[in-house]
Coordinates of C-alpha atoms and ligand atoms in Angstrom, one line a residue:
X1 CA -10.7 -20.7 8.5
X2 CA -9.3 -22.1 5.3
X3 CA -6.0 -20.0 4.6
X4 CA -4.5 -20.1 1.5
X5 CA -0.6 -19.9 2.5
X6 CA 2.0 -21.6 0.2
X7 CA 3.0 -25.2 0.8
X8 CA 6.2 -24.4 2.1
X9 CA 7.8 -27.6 0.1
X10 CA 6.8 -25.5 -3.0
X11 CA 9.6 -22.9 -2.0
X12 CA 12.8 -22.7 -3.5
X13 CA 15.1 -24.2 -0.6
X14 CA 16.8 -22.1 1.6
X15 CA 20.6 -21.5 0.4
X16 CA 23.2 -23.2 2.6
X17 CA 25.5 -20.5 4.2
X18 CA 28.5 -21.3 2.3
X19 CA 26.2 -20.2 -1.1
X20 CA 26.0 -16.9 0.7
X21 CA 29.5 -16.5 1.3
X22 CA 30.5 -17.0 -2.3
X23 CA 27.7 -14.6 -3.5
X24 CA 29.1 -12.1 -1.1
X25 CA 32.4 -12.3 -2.0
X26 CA 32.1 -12.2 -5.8
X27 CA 29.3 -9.1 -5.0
X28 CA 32.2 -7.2 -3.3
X29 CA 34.8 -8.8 -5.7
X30 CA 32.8 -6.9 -8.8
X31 CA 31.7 -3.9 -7.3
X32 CA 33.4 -3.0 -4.2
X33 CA 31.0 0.4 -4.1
X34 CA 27.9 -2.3 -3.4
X35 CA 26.6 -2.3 0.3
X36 CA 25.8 -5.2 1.7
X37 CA 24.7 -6.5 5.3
X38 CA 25.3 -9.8 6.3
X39 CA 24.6 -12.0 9.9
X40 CA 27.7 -9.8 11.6
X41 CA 25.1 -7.3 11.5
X42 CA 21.9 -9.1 12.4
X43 CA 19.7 -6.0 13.6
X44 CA 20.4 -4.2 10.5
X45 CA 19.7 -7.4 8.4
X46 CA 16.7 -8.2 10.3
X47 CA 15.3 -4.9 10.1
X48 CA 15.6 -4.9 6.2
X49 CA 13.7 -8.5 5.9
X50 CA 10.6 -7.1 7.7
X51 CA 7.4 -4.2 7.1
X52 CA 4.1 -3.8 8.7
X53 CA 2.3 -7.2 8.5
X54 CA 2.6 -6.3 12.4
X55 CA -1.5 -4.9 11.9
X56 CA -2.3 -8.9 11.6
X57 CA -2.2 -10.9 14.4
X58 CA -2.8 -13.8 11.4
X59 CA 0.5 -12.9 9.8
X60 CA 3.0 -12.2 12.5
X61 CA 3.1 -15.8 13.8
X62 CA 3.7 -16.7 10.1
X63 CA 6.3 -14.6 9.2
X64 CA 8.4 -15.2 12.6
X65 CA 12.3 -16.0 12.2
X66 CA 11.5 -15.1 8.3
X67 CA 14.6 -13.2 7.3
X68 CA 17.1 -12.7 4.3
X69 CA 20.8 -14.4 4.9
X70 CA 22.3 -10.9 2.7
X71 CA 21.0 -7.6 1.9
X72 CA 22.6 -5.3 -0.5
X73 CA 21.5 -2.0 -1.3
X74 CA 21.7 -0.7 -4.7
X75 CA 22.5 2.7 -6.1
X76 CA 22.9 2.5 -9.4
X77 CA 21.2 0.5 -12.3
X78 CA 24.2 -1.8 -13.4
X79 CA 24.3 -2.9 -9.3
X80 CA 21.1 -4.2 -9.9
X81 CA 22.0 -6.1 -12.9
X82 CA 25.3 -7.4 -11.0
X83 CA 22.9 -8.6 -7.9
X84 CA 19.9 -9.8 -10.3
X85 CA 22.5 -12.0 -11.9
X86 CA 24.5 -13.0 -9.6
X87 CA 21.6 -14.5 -7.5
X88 CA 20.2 -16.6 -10.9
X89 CA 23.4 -17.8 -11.5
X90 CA 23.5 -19.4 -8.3
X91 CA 20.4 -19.9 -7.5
X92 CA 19.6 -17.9 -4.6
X93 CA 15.9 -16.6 -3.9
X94 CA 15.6 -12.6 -4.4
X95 CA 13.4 -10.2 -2.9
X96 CA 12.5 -6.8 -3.5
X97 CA 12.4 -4.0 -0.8
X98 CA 11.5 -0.2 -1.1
X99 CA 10.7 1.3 1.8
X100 CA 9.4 -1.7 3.6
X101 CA 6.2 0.1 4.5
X102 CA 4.1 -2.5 3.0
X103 CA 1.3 -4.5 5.3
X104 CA 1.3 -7.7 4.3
X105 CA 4.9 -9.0 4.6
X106 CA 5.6 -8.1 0.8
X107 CA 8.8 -7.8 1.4
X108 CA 9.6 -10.4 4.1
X109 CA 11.9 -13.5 2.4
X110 CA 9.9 -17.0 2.7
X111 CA 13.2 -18.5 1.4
X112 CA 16.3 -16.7 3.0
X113 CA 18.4 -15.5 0.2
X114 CA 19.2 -12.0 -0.7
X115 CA 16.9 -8.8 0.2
X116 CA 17.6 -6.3 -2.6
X117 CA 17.3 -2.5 -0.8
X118 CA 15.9 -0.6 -3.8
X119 CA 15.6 2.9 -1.9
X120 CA 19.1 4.3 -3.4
X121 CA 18.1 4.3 -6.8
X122 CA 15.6 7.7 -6.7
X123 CA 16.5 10.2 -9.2
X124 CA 13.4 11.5 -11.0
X125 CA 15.3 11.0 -14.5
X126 CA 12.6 13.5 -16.1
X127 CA 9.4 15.4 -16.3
X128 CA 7.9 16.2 -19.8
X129 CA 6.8 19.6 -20.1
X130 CA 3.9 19.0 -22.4
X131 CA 2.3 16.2 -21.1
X132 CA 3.3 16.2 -17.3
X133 CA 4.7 12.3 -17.6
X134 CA 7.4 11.5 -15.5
X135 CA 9.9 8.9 -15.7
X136 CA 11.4 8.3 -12.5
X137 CA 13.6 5.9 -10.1
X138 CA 11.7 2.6 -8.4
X139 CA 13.5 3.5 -4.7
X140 CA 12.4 6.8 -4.9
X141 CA 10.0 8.5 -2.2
X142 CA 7.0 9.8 -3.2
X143 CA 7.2 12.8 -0.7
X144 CA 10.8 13.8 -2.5
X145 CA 9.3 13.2 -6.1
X146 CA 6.1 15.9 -4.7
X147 CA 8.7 18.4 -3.7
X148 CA 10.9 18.1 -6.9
X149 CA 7.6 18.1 -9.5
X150 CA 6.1 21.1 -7.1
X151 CA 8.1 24.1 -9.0
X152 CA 6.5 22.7 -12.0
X153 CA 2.9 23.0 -10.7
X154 CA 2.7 19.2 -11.1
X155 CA 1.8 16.3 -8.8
X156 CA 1.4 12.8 -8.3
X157 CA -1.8 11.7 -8.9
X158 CA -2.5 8.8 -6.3
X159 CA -0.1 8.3 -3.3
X160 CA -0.5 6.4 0.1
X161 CA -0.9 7.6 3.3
X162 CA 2.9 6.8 3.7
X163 CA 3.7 9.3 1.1
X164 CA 6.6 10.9 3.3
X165 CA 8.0 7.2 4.1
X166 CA 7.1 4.7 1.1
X167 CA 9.1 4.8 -2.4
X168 CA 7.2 5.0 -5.7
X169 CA 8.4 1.3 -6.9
X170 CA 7.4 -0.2 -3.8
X171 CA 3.5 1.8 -3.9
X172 CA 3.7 0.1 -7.5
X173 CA 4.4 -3.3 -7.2
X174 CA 2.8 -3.5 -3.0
X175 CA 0.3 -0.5 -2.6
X176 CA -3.3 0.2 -4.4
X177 CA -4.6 3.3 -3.6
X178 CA -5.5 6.3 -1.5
X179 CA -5.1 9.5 -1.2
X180 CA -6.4 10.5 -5.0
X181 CA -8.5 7.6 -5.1
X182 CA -11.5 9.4 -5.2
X183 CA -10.6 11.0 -8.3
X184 CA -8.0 8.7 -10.3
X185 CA -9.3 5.4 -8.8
X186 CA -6.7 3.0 -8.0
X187 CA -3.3 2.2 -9.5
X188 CA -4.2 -0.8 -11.8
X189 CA -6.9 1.1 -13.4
X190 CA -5.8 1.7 -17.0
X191 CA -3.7 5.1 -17.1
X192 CA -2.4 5.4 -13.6
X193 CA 1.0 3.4 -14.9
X194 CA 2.5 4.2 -18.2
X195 CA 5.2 2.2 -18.7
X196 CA 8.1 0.4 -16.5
X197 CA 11.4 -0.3 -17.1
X198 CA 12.6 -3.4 -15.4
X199 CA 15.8 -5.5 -14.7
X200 CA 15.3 -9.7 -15.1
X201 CA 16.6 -12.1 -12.9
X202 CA 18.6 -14.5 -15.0
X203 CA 22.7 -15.3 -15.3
X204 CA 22.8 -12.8 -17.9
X205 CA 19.9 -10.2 -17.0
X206 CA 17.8 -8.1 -19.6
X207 CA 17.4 -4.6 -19.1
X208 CA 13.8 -3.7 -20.7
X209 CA 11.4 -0.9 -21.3
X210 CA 7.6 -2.0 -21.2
X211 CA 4.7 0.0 -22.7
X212 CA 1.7 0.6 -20.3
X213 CA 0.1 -2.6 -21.5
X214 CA 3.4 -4.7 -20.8
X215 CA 4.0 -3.2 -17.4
X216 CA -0.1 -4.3 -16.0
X217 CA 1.1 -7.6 -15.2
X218 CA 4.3 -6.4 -12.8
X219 CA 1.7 -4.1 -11.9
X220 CA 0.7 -4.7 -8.2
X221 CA 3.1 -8.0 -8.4
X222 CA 4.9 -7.6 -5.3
X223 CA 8.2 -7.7 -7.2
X224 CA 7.2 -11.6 -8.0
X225 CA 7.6 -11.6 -12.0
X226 CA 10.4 -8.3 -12.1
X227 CA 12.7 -5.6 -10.6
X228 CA 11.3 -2.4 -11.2
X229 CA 14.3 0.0 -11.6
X230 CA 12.1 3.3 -12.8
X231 CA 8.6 4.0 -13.7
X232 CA 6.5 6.6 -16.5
X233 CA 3.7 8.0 -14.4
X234 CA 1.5 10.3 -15.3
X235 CA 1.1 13.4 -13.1
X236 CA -2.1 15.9 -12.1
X237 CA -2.0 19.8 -12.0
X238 CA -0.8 20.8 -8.4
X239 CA -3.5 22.1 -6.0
X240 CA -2.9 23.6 -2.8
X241 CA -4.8 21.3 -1.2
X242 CA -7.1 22.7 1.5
X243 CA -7.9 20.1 4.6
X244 CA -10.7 20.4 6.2
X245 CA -12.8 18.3 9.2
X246 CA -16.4 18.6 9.5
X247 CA -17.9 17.1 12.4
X248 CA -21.2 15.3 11.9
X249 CA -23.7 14.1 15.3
X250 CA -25.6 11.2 13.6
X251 CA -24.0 8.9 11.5
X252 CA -26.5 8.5 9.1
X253 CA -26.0 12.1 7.9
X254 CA -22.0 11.7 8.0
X255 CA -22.2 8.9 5.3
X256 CA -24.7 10.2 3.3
X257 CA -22.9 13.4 3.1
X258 CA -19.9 11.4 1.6
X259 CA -22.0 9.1 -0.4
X260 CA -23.4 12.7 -1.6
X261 CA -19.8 14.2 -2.1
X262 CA -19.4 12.1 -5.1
X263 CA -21.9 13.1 -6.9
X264 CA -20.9 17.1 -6.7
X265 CA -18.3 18.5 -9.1
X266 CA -16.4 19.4 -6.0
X267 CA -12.4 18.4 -6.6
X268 CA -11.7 16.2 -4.1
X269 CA -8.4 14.3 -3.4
X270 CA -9.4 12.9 0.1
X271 CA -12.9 12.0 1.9
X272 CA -12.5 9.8 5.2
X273 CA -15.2 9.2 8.0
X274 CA -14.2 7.9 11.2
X275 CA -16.6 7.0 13.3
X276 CA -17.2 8.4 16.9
X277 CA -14.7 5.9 19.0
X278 CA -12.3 6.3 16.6
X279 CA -12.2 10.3 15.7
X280 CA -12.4 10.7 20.0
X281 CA -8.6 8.4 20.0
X282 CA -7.1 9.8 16.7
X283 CA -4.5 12.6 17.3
X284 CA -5.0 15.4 15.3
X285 CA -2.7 18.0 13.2
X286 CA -1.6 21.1 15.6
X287 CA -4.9 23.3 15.9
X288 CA -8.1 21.3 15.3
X289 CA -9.6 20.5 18.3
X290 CA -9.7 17.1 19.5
X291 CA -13.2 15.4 18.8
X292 CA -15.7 16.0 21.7
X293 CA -18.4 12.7 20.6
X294 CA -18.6 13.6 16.8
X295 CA -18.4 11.3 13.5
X296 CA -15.6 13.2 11.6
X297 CA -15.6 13.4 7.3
X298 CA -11.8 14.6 6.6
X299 CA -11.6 15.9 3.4
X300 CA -8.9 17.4 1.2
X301 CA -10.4 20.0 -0.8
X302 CA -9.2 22.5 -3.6
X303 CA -9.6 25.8 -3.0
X304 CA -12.3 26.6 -4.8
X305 CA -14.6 24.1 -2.9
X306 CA -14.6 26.2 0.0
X307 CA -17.3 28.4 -1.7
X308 CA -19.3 26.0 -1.6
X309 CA -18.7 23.0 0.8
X310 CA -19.6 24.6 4.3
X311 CA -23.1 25.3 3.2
X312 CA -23.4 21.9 1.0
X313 CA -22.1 20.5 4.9
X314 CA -24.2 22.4 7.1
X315 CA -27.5 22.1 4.9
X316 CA -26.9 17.9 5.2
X317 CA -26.3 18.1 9.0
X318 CA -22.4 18.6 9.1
X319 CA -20.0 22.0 10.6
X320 CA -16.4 22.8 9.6
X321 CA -14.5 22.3 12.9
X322 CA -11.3 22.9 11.6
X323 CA -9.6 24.0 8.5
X324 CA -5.9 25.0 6.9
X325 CA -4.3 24.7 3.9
X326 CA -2.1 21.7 3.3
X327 CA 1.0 23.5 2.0
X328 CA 3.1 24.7 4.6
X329 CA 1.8 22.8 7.3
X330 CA 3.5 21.5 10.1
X331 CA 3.4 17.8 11.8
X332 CA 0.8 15.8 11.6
X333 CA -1.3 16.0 8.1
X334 CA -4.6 14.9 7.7
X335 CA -3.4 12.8 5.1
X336 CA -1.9 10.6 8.0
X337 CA -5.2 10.3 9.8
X338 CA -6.7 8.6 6.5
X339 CA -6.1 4.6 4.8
X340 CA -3.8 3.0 7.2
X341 CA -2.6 5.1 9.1
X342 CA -6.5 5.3 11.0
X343 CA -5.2 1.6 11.9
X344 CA -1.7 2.9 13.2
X345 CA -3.3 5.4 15.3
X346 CA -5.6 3.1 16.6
X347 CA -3.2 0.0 17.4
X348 CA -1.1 2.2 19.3
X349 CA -3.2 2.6 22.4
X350 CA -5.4 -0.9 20.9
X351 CA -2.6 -3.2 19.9
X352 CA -5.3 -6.0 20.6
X353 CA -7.1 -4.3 17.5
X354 CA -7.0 -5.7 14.0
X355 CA -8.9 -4.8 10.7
X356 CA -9.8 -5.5 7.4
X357 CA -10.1 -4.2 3.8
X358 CA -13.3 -4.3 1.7
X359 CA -15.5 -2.0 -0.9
X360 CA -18.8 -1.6 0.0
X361 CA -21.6 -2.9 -1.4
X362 CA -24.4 -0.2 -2.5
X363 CA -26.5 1.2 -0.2
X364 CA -24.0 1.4 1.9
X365 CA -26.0 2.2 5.5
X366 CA -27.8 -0.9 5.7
X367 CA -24.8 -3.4 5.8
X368 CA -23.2 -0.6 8.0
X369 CA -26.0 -0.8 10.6
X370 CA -26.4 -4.6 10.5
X371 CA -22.5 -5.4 10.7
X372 CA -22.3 -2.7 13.7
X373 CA -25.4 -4.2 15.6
X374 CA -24.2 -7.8 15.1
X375 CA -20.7 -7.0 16.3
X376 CA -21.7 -4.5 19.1
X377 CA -18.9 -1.8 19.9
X378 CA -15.8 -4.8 18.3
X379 CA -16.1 -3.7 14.9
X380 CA -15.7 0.8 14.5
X381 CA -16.1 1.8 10.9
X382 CA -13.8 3.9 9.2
X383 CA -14.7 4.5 5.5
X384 CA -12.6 6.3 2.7
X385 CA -14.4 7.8 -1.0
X386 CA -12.8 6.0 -3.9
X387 CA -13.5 5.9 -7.6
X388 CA -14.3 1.7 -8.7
X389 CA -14.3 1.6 -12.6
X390 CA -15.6 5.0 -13.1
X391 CA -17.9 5.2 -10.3
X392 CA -18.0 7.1 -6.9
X393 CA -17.9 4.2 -4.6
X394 CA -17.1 3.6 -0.2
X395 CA -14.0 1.6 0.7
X396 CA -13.9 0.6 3.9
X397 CA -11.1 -0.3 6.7
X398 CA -12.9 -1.5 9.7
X399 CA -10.9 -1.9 12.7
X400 CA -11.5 -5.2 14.4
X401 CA -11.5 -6.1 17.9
X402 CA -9.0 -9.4 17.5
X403 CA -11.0 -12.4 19.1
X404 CA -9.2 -15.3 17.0
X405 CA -9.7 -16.1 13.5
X406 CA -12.6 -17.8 13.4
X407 CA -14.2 -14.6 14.5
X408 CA -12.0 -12.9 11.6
X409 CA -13.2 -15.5 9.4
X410 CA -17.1 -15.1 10.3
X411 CA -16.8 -11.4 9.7
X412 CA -15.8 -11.9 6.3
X413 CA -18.2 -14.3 5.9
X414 CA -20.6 -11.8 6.8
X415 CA -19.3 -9.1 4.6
X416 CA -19.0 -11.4 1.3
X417 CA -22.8 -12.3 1.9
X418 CA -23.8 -8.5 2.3
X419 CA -21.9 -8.3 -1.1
X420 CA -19.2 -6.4 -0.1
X421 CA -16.1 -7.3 -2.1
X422 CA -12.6 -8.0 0.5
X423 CA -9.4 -7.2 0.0
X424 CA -7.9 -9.4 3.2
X425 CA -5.4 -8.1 4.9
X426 CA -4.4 -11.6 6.4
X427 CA -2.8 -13.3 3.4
X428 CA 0.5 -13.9 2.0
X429 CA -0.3 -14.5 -1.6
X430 CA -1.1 -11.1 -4.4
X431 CA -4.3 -13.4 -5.6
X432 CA -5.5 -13.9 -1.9
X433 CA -5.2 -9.9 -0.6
X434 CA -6.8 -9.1 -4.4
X435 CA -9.6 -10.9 -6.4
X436 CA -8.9 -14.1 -5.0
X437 CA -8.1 -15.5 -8.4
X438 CA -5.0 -15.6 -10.6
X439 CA -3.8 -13.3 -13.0
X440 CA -2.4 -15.6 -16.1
X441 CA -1.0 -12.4 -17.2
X442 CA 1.1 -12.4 -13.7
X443 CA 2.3 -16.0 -14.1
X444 CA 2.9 -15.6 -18.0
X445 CA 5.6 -12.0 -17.0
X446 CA 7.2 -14.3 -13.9
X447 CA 8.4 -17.4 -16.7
X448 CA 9.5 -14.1 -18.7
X449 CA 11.5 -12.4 -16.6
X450 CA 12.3 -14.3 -13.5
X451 CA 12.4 -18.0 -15.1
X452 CA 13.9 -19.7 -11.9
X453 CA 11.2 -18.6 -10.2
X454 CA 13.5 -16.8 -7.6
X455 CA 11.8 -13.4 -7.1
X456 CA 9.9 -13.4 -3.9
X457 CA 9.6 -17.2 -3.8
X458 CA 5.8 -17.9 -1.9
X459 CA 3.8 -14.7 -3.0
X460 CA 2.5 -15.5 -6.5
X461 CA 0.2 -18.4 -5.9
X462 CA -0.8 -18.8 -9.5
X463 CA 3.4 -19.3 -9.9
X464 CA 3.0 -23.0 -7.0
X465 CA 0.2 -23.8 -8.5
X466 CA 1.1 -23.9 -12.1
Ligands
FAD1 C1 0.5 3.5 8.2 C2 0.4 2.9 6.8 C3 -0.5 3.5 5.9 C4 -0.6 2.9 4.6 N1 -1.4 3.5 3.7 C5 -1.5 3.0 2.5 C6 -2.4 3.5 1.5 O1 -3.0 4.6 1.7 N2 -2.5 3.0 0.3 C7 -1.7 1.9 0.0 O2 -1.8 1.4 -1.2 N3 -0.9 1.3 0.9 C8 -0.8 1.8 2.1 N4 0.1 1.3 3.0 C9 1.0 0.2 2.6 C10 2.4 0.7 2.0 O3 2.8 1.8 2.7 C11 2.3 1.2 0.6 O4 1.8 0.2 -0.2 C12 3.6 1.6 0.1 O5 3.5 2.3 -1.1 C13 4.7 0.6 -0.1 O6 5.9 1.2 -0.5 P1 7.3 0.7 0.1 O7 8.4 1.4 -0.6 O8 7.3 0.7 1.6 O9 7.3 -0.8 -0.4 P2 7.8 -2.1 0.3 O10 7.1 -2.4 1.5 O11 9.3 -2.0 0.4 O12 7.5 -3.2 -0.8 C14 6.2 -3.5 -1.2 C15 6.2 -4.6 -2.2 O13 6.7 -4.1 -3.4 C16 7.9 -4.9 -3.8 N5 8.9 -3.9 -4.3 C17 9.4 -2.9 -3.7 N6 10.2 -2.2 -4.6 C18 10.2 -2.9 -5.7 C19 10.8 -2.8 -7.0 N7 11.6 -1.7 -7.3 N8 10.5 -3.6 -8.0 C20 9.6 -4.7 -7.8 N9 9.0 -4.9 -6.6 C21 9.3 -4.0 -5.6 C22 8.4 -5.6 -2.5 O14 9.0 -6.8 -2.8 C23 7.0 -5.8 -1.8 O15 6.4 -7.0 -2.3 C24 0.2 1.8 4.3 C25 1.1 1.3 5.2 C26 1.2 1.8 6.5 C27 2.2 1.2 7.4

C-alpha cells in the first residue's frame, strides 16, 4: 500500500528541552494569567497532544510517542498573539487544538513543540439580527453556541456528530460535514464560511480579518497556514427537529427510500441507514426499541414532515418504530448514532473494526451489492444523505473488518474503480484524507501567515513538497 506520510527529515526538528524552558519562562514572565502544562504533568500534556485517529489501526502505530514538549491554553486574543510569537521567534513548531475530537491525528504534534489549547477562547462576540450571521470564538463548542443562538430562533447550519464535544474552530479547520449536510452540503462549499479572523505566526504576529474568499484556503487546513481566533458563520432558522427511526426488512427498499428522500421537498437535516448488523449493536436513545433484524433510516425531520413521511415510508416498504422530538430530550440523541459516531458505537464491542470514508457513485445499489458479496459479512454499510455541489447525493462510512492494510488498500482499490470518490481515513496529510491533490491556494495562505512553516509541521503536503 503506497502511503503518502511525510518524510520525516522534511520536519522542522524537534526543539531541544532547554528551547522549551526559555519559551516557558518568558510565557509566564509576560503573562502570568497564561496556563501552561509542561512534562511535570505528563498525563495532562499527553492527553492534550492526542484525538481520535484511535478508529485507524493505520494511524495509531504512526502517531505513537507523538506528543507536544508544552501546552498552553489560551483565553484571550492578545495570549494568542504572545504564544504565536513567541514560538516564531524561537522557532518552535506550533499546533492547534480545539476540542481534540478530530479523527485523523489533526491535532497530534509531528515535531514536539507547543500545543496551543484554543477551547478558552468561546464567546459568541455577536449575532446580527437581520441576516442571522454570527461572529463567534474559534474554541467555542458548537452545542454552547446552539443554546446561546436558540432564544433567537436561530441555528447552526451544519454541525458534527460531536456537536456537544467539538468547538466550532476546530469543525472548521478539521471537520467537513454532517448533520445538515443534506441540506447545506459541506463546509467548504461556497457560503457555509463567511469570513475568519486569524492570528499569524511570526515574531511580530498580525492580527487579520479575511472576507469569505480569503478565509477558503484556512478552510479545512488543519490549522497548517493560520490560527483561527473567531469565525462569521451564517446561521439557519431554528426547527424543532423531530427524530424519527423507520425500520425497513429488505435493503433494497431502505436505500431507495433515502435515495428517494432527496428528491421530496421534505426538510431534512439528518438521513442515516445502518444496515442490519449494525442497527441490532447500536444503542439507542431512552424509548425506541432496540432493532429486532431491521435496516434502520434515522432521520431528523421538521415538523411539518410528519404529515407526510409515514405514508411516503410505509407506501416504499418502511414503518416508523419510534419517534420524539429532539428538543428536550434526554441522553442519547439520534444525532449520535449518525457520521462517526456509528463507528464509536461499533468499535466499542468491535475494536478489531475499522472503516472508511467515500461518496457514492450513482446508482448506488449495484456497487452496494457487489462490495457486500465480495467482502461477505467484513464490510456492513452505513450510509448518510448529503448535498455534493447542489445535488442529493449518498456518503458512505463503511465499517471494515481490519485484516491488514493490504486488505484496506484492495477495498479502496475496489471502491475508486466502482467510481466512488474516498475521503481516507488513514492519512496524515489534508491533500491525502481530501482530493488527493494540493490546494496552491493552501500553500500560497501558509508562506502568508505562518512563513516558518511552524504550524502543524507534517500535515500540509503541498507545504514538503514545494
Ligand atoms: C464520534 C465522532 C464523530 C464525529 N463526527 C463527525 C462528523 O459528523 N463530521 C465531521 O466533520 N467530523 C466528525 N468528527 C471529527 C471531529 O469531531 C470534528 O471534525 C470536530 O469538528 C473537530 O473539532 P475539535 O474542536 O475537536 O477539533 P480538534 O480535533 O481539536 O482539531 C481539528 C483540527 O483543527 C485544527 N484546529 C483546531 N482549532 C483551530 C483553530 N482555532 N485554528 C486553526 N486550526 C485549528 C487542529 O490543529 C486540527 O488540525 C467526529 C469525531 C468523532 C470522534
Amino acid at each position: 500500500m503506497t502511503r503518502p506520510f511525510p518524510v520525516l527529515a522534511d520536519l522542522p526538528p524537534r526543539p531541544a528541552q532547554p528551547c522549551i524552558d526559555r519559551l516557558a519562562a518568558e510565557l509566564r514572565q509576560r503573562d502570568p494569567d497564561l496556563v501552561l502544562v509542561g512534562e511535570d504533568q505528563p498525563s495532562e500534556l499527553g492527553r492534550l497532544s492526542r484525538d481520535y485517529h484511535s478508529y485507524s489501526p493505520v494511524l495509531v502505530p504512526r502517531f505513537a510517542g507523538q506528543r507536544a514538549q508544552l501546552a498552553v491554553c489560551a483565553r484571550r486574543l492578545d495570549q494568542v498573539q504572545l504564544v504565536a510569537g513567541a514560538c516564531a521567534r524561537a522557532a518552535v513548531p506550533l499546533t492547534l487544538r480545539g476540542a481534540g475530537t478530530g479523527n485523523y491525528g489533526q491535532c497530534v504534534p509531528l515535531a514536539g513543540g507547543v500545543v496551543l489549547d484554543l477551547s478558552g477562547l468561546n464567546r459568541l462576540r455577536c449575532l446580527e439580527a437581520a441576516s442571522g450571521v454570527i461572529e463567534v470564538e474559534a474554541g467555542a463548542l458548537m452545542a454552547a453556541v446552539e443554546r446561546e443562538l436558540a432564544p433567537h430562533g436561530r441555528a447552526l447550519r451544519l454541525a458534527p456528530s460531536t456537536l456537544r464535544t467539538a468547538s466550532i474552530g476546530g469543525f472548521i479547520a478539521g471537520g467537513s460535514g454532517g448533520i445538515g449536510s443534506p441540506r447545506w452540503g459541506f463546509l467548504r462549499d461556497p457560503g457555509n464560511l463567511l469570513g475568519l479572523e486569524v492570528v499569524t505566526v511570526e515574531p511580530e504576529p498580525r492580527l487579520l480579518r479575511l472576507d469569505a474568499v480569503a478565509s477558503a484556503p484556512l478552510n479545512h487546513a488543519y490549522g497548517c497556514n493560520g490560527i483561527l481566533t473567531a469565525l462569521r458563520l451564517p446561521t439557519s432558522e431554528a426547527v424543532d427537529w423531530q427524530q424519527l427511526v423507520v425500520g425497513f426488512n429488505h435493503w433494497t427498499e431502505a436505500v431507495a427510500a433515502m435515495t428517494g428522500l432527496g428528491s421530496t421537498a421534505l426538510l431534512l437535516q439528518a438521513l442515516c441507514l445502518l444496515e442490519t448488523p449494525i442497527a441490532a449493536r447500536s444503542p439507542w436513545p431512552a424509548g425506541c426499541p432496540a432493532a429486532g433484524g431491521e435496516h434502520r433510516l434515522l432521520l431528523l425531520a421538521a415538523p411539518d414532515c410528519l404529515e407526510v413521511l409515514p405514508d411516503w415510508l410505509a407506501a416504499r416498504g418502511g414503518r416508523v418504530i419510534w419517534q420524539a422530538p429532539q428538543s428536550g430530550s434526554q441522553g442519547l440523541p439520534l444525532r449520535e448514532l449518525t457520521w462517526n459516531h456509528t463507528t464509536l458505537h461499533w468499535r466499542a464491542h468491535s475494536p478489531d473494526w475499522t472503516y472508511l470514508q467515500l461518496l457514492l457513485p450513482q446508482p448506488e445499489l449495484p456497487v452496494l451489492s457487489s462490495l457486500s458479496q465480495r467482502w461477505k459479512g467484513d464490510l456492513l454499510w452505513h450510509l448518510e444523505a448529503v448535498r455534493q455541489q447542489g445535488s442529493a447525493r449518498l456518503a458512505a462510512l463503511p465499517l471494515l473488518r481490519w485484516q491488514g492494510e493490504d486488505a484496506l488498500q484492495r477495498l479502496i482499490d475496489q471502491l475508486r474503480e466502482s467510481g466512488a470518490q474516498i475521503f481516507n481515513p488513514h492519512v496524515i496529510t489534508v491533500e491525502d484524507g481530501g482530493m488527493g491533490v494540493v490546494d496552491a491556494d493552501q500553500v500560497t495562505a501558509k508562506a502568508a501567515y505562518d512563513p516558518a512553516g511552524l504550524l502543524n509541521p507534517g500535515k500540509l503536503r503541498g507545504w514538503l513538497e514545494r
